[in-house]
PDB file of C-alpha atoms in Angstrom:
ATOM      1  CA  UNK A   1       8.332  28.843 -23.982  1.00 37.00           C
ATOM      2  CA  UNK A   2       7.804  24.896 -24.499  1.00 44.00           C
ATOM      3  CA  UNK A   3      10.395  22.663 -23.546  1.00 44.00           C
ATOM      4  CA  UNK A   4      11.604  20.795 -26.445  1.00 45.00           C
ATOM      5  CA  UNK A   5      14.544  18.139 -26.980  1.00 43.00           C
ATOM      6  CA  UNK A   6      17.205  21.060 -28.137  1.00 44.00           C
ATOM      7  CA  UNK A   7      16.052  24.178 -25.126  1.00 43.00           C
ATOM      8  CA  UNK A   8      15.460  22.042 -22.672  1.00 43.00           C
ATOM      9  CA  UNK A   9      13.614  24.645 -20.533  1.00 44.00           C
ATOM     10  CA  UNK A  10      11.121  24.171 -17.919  1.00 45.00           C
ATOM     11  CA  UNK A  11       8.199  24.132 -19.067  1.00 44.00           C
ATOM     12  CA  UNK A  12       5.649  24.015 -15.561  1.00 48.00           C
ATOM     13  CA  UNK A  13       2.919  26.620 -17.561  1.00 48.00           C
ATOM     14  CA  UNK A  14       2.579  24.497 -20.229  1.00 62.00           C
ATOM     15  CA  UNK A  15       2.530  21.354 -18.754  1.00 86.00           C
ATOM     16  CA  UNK A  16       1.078  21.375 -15.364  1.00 91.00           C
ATOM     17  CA  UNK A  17       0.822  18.131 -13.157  1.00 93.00           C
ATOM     18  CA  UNK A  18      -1.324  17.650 -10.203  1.00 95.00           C
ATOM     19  CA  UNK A  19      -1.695  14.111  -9.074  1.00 96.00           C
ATOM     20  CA  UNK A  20      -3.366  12.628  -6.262  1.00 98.00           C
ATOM     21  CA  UNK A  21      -3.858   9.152  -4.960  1.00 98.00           C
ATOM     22  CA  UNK A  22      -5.207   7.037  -2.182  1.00 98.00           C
ATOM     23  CA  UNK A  23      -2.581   5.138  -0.113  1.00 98.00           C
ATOM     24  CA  UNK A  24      -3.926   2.769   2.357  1.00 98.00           C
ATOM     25  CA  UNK A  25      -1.209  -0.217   1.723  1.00 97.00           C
ATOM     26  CA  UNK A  26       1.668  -1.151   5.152  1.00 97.00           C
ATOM     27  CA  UNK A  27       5.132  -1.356   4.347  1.00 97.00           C
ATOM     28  CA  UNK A  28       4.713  -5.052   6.080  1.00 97.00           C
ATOM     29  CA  UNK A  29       7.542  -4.320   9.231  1.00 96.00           C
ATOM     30  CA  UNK A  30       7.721  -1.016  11.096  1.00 94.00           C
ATOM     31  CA  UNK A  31      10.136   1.138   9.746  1.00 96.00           C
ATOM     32  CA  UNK A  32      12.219   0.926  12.820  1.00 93.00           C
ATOM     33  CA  UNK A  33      13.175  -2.894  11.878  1.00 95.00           C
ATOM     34  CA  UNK A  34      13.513  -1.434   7.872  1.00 97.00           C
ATOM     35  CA  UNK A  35      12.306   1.440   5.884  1.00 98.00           C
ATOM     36  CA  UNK A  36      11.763  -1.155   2.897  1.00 98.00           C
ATOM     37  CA  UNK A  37       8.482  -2.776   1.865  1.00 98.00           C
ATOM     38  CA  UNK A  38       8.728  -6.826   2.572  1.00 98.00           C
ATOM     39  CA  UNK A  39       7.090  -7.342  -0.569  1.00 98.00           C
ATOM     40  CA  UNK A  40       6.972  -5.355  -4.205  1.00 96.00           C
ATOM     41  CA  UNK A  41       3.171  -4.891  -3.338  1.00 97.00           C
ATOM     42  CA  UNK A  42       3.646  -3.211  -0.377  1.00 98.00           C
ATOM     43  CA  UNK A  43       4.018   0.241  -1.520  1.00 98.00           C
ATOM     44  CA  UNK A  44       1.675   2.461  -4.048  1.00 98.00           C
ATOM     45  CA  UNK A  45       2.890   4.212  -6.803  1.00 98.00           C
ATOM     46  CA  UNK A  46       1.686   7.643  -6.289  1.00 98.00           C
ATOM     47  CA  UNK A  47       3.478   9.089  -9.618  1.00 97.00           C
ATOM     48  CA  UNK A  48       4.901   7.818 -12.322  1.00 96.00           C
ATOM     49  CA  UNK A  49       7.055   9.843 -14.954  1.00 96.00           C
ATOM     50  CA  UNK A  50       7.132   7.617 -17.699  1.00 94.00           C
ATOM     51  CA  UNK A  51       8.403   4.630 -16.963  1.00 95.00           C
ATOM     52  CA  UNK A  52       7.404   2.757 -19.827  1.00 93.00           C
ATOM     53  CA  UNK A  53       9.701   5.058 -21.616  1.00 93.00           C
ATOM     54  CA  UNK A  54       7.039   6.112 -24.413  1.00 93.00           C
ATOM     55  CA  UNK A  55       6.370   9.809 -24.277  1.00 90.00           C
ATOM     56  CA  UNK A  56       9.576  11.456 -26.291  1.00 90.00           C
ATOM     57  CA  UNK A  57       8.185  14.883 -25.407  1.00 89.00           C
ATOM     58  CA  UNK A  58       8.926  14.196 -21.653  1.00 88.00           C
ATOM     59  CA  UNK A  59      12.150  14.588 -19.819  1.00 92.00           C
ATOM     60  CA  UNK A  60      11.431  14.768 -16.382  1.00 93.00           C
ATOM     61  CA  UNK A  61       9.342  16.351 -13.376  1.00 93.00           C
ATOM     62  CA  UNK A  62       9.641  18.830 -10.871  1.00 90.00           C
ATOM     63  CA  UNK A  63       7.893  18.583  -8.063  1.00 93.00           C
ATOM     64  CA  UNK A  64       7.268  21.630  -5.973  1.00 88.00           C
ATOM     65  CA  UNK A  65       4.792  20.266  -3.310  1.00 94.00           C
ATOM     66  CA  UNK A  66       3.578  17.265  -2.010  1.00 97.00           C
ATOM     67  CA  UNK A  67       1.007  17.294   0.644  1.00 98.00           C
ATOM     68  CA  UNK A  68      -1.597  14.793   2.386  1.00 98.00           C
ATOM     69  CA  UNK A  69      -5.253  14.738   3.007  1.00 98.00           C
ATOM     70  CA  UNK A  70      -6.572  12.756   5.241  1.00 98.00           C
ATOM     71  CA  UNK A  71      -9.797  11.072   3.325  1.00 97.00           C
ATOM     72  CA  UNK A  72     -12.379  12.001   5.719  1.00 97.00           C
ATOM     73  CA  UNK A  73     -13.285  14.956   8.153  1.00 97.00           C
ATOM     74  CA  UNK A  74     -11.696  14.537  11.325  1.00 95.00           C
ATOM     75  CA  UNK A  75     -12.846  17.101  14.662  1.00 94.00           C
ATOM     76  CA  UNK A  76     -11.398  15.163  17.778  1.00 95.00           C
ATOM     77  CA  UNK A  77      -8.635  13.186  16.080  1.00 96.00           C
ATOM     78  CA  UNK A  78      -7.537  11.135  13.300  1.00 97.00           C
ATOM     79  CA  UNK A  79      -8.568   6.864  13.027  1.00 96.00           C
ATOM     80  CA  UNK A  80      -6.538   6.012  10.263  1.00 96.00           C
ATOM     81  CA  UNK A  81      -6.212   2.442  11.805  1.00 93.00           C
ATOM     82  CA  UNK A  82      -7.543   0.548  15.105  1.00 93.00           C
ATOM     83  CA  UNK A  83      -6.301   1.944  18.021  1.00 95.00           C
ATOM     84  CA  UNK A  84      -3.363   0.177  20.159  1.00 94.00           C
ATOM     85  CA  UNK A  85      -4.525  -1.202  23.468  1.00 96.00           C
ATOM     86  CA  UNK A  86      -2.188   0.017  26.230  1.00 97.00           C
ATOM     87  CA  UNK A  87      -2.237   0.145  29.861  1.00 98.00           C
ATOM     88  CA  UNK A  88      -1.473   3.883  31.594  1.00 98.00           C
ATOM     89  CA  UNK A  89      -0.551   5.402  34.830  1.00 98.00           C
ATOM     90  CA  UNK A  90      -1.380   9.213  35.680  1.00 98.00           C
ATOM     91  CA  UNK A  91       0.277  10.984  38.436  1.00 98.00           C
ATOM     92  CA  UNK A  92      -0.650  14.387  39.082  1.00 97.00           C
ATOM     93  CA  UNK A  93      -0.552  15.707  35.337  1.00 97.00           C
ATOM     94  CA  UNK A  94       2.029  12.984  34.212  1.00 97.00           C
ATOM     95  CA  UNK A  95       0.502  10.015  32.255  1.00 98.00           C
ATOM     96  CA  UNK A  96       2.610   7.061  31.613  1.00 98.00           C
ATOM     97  CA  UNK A  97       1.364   5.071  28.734  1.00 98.00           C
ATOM     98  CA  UNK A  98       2.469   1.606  27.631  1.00 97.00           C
ATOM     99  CA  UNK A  99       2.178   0.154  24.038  1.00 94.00           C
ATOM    100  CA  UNK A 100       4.140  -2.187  21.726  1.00 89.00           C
ATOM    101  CA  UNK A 101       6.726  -0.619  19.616  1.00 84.00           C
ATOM    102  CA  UNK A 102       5.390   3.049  20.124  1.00 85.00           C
ATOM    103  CA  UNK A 103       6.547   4.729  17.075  1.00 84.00           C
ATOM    104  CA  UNK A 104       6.004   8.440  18.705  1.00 92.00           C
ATOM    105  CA  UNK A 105       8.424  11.181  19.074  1.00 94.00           C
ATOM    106  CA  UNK A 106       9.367  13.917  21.265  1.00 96.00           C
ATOM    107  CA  UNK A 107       6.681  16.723  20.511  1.00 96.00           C
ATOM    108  CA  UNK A 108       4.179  14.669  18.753  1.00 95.00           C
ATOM    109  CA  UNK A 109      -0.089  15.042  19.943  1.00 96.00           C
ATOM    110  CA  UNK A 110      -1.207  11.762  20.344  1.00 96.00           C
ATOM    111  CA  UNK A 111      -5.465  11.245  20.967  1.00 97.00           C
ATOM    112  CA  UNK A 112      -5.737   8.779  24.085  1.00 98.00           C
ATOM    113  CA  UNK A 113      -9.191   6.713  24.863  1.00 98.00           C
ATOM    114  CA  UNK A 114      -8.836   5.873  28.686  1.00 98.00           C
ATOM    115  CA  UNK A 115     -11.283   3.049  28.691  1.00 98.00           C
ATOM    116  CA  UNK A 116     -10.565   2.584  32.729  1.00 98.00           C
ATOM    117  CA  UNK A 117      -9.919   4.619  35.549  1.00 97.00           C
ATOM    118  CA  UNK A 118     -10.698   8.314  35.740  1.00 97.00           C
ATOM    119  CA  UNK A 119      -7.807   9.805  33.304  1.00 97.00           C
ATOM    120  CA  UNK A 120      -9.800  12.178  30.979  1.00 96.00           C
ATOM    121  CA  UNK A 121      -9.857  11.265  26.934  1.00 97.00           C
ATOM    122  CA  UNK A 122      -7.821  13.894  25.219  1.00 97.00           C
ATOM    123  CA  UNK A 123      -4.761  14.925  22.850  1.00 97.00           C
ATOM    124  CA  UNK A 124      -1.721  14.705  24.636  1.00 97.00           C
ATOM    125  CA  UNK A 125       1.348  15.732  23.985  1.00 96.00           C
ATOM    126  CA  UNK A 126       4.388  13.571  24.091  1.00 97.00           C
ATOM    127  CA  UNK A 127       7.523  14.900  26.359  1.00 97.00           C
ATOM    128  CA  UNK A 128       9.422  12.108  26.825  1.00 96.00           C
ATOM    129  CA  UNK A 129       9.579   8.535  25.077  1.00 95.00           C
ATOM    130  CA  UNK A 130      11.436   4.930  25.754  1.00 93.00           C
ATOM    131  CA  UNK A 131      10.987   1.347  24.109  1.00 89.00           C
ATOM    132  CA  UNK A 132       7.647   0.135  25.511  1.00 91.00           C
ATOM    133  CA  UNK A 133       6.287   3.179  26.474  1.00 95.00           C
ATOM    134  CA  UNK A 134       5.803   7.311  26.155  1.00 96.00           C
ATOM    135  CA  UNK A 135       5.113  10.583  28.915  1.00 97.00           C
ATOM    136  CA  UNK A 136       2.663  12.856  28.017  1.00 97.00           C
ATOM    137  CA  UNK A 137       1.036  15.973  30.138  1.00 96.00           C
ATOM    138  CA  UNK A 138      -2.514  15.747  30.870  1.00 96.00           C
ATOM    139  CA  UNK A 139      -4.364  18.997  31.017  1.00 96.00           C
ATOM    140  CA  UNK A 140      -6.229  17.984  34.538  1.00 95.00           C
ATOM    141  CA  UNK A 141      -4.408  16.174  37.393  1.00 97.00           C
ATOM    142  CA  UNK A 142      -5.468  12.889  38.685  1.00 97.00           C
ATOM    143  CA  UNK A 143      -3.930   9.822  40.423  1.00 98.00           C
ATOM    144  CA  UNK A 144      -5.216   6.734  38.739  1.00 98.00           C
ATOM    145  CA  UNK A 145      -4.386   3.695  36.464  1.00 98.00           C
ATOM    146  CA  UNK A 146      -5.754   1.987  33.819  1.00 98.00           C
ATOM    147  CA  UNK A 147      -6.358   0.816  30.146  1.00 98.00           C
ATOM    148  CA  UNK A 148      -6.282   2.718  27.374  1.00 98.00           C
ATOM    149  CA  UNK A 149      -6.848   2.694  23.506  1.00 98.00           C
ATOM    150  CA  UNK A 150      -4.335   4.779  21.900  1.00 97.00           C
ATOM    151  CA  UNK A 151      -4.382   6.562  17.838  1.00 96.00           C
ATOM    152  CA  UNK A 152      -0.892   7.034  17.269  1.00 93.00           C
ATOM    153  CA  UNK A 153       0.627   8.807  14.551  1.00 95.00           C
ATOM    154  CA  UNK A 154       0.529   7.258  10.705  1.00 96.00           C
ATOM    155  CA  UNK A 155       4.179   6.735   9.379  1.00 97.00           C
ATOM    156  CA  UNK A 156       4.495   6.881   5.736  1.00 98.00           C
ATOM    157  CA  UNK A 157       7.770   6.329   3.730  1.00 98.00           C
ATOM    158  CA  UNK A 158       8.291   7.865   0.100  1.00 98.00           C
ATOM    159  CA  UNK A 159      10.725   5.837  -2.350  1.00 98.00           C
ATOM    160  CA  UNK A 160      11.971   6.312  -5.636  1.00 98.00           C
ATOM    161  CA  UNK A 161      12.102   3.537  -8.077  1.00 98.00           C
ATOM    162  CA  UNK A 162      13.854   3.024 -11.313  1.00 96.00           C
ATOM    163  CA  UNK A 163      11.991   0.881 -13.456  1.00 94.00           C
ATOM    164  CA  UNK A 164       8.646   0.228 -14.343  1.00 91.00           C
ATOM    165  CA  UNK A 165       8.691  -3.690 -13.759  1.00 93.00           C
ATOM    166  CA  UNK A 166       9.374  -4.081  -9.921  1.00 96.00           C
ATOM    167  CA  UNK A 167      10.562  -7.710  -9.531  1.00 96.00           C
ATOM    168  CA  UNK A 168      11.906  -7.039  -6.341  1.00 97.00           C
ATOM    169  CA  UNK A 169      12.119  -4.831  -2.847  1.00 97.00           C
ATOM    170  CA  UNK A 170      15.483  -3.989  -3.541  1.00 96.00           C
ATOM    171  CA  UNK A 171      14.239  -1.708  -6.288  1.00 98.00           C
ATOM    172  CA  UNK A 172      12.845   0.521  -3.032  1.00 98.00           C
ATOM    173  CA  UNK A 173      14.935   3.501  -2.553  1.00 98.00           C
ATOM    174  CA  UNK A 174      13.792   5.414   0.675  1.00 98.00           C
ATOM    175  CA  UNK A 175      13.746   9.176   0.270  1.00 97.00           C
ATOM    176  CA  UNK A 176      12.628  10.288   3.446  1.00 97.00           C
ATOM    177  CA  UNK A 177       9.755  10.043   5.581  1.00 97.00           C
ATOM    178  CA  UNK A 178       6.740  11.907   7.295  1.00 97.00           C
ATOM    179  CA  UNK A 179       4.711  11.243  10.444  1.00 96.00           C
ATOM    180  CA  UNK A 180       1.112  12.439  11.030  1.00 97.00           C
ATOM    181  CA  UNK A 181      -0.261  13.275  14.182  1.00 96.00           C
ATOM    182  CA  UNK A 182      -3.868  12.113  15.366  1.00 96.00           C
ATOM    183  CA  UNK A 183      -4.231  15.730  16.137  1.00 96.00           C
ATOM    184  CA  UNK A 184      -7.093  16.739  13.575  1.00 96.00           C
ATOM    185  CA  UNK A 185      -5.240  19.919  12.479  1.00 95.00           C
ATOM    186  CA  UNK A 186      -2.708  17.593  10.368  1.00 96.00           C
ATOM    187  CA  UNK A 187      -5.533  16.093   8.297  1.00 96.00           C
ATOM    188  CA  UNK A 188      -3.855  18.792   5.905  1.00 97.00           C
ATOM    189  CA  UNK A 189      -0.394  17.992   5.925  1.00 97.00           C
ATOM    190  CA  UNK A 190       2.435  19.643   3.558  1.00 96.00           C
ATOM    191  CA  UNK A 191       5.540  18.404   3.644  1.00 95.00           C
ATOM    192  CA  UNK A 192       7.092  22.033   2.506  1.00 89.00           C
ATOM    193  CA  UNK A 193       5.421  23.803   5.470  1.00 88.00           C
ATOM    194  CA  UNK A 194       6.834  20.673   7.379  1.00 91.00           C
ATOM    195  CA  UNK A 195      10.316  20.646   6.066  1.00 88.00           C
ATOM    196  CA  UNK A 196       9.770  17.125   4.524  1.00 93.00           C
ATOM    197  CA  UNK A 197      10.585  17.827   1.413  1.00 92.00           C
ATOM    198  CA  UNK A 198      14.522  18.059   0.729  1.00 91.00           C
ATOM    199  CA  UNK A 199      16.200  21.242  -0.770  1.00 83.00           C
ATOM    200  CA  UNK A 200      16.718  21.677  -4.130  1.00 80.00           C
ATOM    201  CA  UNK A 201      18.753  23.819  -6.755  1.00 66.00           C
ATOM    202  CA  UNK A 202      15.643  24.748  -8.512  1.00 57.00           C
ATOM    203  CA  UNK A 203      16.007  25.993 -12.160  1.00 52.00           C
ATOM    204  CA  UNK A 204      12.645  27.275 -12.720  1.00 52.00           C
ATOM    205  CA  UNK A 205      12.137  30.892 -11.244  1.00 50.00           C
ATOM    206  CA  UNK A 206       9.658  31.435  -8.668  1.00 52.00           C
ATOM    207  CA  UNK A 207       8.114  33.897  -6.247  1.00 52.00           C
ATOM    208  CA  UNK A 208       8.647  33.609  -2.887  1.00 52.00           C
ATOM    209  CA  UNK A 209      12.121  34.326  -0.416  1.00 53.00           C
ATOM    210  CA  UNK A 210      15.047  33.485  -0.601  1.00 52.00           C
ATOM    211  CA  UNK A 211      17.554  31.578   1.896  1.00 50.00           C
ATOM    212  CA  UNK A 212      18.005  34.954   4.605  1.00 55.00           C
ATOM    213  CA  UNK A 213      14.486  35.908   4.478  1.00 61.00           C
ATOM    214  CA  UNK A 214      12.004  34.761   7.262  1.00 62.00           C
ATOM    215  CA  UNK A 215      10.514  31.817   5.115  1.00 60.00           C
ATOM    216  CA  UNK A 216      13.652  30.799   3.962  1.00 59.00           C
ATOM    217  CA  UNK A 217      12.968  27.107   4.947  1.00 60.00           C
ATOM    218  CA  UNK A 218       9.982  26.620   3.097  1.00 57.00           C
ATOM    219  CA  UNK A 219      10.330  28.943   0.034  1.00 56.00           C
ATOM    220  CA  UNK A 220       8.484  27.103  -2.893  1.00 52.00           C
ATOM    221  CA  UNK A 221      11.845  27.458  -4.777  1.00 58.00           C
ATOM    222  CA  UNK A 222      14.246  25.911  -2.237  1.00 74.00           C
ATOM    223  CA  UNK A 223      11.987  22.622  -1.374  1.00 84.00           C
ATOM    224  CA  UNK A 224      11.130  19.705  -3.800  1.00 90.00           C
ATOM    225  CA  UNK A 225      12.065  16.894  -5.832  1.00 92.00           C
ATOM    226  CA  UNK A 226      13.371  16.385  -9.558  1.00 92.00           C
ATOM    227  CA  UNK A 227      12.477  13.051 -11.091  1.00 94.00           C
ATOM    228  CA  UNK A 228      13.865  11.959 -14.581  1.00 94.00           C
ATOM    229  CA  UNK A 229      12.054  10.513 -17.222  1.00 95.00           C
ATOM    230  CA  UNK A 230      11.686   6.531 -16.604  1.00 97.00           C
ATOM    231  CA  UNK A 231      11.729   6.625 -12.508  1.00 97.00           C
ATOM    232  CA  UNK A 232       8.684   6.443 -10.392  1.00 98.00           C
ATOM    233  CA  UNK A 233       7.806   7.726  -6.758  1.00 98.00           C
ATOM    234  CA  UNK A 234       6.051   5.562  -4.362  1.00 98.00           C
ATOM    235  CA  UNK A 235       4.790   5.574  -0.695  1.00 98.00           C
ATOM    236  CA  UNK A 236       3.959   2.898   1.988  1.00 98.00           C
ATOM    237  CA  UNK A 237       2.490   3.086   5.476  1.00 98.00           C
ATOM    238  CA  UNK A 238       4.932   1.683   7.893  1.00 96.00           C
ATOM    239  CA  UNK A 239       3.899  -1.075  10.284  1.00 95.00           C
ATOM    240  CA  UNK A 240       2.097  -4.732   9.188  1.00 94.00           C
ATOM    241  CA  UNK A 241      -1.744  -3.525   9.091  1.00 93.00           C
ATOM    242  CA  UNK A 242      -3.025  -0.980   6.487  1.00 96.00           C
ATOM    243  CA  UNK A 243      -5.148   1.611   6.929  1.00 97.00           C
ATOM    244  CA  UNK A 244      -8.794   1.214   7.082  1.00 96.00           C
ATOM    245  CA  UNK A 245      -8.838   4.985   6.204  1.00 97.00           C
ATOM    246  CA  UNK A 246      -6.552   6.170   4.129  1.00 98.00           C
ATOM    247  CA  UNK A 247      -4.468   9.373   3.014  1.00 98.00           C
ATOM    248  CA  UNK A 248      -5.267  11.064  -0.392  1.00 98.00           C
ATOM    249  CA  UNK A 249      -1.443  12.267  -1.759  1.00 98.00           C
ATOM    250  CA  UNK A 250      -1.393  14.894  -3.522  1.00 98.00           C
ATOM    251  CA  UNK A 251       1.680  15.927  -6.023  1.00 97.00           C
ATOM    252  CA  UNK A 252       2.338  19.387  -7.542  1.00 95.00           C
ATOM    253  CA  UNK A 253       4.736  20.307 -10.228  1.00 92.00           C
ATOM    254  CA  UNK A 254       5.369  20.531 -13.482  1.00 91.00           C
ATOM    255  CA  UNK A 255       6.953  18.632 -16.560  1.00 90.00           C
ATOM    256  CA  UNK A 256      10.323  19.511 -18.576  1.00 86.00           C
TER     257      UNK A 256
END
C-alpha cells in the first residue's frame, strides 16, 4: 500500500531512496576542539528530505543504512589526505610514534611510512594512546629511531539540520560520528555492521533478528535514522584540510 496523507503507512516499496555523494569538505577544527563546522560551508549535504517544503506527497524518510566507499581502490592502505610527519622510536616490537593532535584510538590499524631508520612500513595496530603520541606493535622486532609519515584514520561527523537556508553553524546538530581506518579492508564501511548508526523503534517490518538473537546489534530493523519532511542530513571531515580523495556516502531507505 502507498502512503498517503490519511494511512500514513510506510511506504519503502514504492518509494525507494538510494543516495550517494562525494564528501571531501573539513569541518575547519578537529572535532576534539568542536564537533561543529567553523563555517556553514564546511559540511556537505548528503540528503535532503524536502526542505524547500514542496513535495505534499512526502512526509519523511527512513533510513535503514548508511555506508562509505572510499572513491578509489585501495591494497596497502587508505590516502585520503597527506600523511602526518612524525618522529618514532621502536623497541623490540614496541613503536612509539609522535604526531600533532593524533586523533587515533585504542584498537584502531594505522599504515606507517618509516622514512628513517630500519622500522619496517606496515599497518599497525594501536594499543595504547596519549596527547602527542600513540603505541603500536610491530610485527618484527628492531631497536631503532626515526621519522615517519603516518595515514591516520579519516573522522567524519554526520549532522542534522532544520532548514533549508543555513545562515549559520549553529544550525549544525551533531548526530554521531565514524572513524575510518587506513586499513584497506574499511574502504567499505557500514555504519550498521559498525554500530554507528543509533537504534530505532522501526515501524516498517523487516527480516532479520531480533534483540536476543546473535545479530541483535545490527538487525536492519533495530539500526537507523527517521528524518521528517523539511530537515536535512549532512557530513564533514573533521580536522582543517580536506580530503584530496574523498568518501562516496551512500544512503538507503525509503520514503513515508
Amino acid at each position: 500500500m502507498a502512503s498517503t496523507a490519511t494511512n500514513k503507512l510506510p511506504a519503502m516499496i514504492d518509494r525507494p531512496l538510494l543516495n550517494s555523494t562525494l564528501v571531501t569538505v573539513a569541518s575547519g577544527q578537529l572535532f576534539s576542539t568542536s564537533l561543529v563546522p567553523t563555517a556553514v560551508g564546511n559540511a556537505t549535504n548528503i540528503l535532503d528530505v524536502d526542505t524547500s517544503l514542496t513535495d505534499t506527497s512526502v512526509s519523511g524518510v527512513y533510513v535503514d543504512e548508511i555506508w562509505l566507499r572510499y572513491s578509489k581502490e585501495a591494497t596497502l592502505f587508505l590516502d585520503p589526505t597527506t600523511p602526518v610527519s612524525g618522529t618514532y622510536s621502536q623497541s623490540g616490537t614496541d613503536v612509539v610514534v609522535t604526531i600533532a593532535n593524533p586523533s587515533v584510538k585504542i584498537g584502531q590499524k594505522i599504515y606507517v611510512n618509516f622514512t628513517s631508520g630500519t622500522a619496517v612500513d606496515e599497518l599497525l595496530t594501536v594499543t595504547a594512546v596519549s596527547s602527542s603520541d600513540f603505541t603500536a606493535t610491530a610485527s618484527v622486532s628492531d631497536t631503532t629511531t626515526g621519522n615517519c609519515n603516518v595515514y591516520a584514520p579519516t573522522n567524519i561527523c554526520f549532522y542534522v539540520v532544520g532548514t533549508s537556508s543555513i545562515t549559520n553553524t549553529n544550525q549544525f546538530f551533531p548526530l554521531f560520528t565514524v572513524s575510518v581506518d587506513s586499513d584497506p579492508l574499511s574502504q567499505t564501511y557500514s555504519l550498521t555492521l559498525n554500530e554507528k548508526l543509533p537504534l530505532i523503534n522501526h515501524p516498517v517490518p523487516h527480516a532479520g533478528a531480533n534483540f536476543g538473537s546473535a545479530n541483535n546489534e545490527v538487525a536492519p530493523k533495530n539500526r537507523g535514522l527517521v528524518l521528517e519532511r523539511g530537515q536535512a542530513l549532512y557530513a564533514a571531515v573533521g580536522g582543517t584540510t580536506s580530503l584530496t580523495t574523498g568518501f562516496y556516502i551512500n544512503v538507503q531507505g525509503g520514503y513515508y
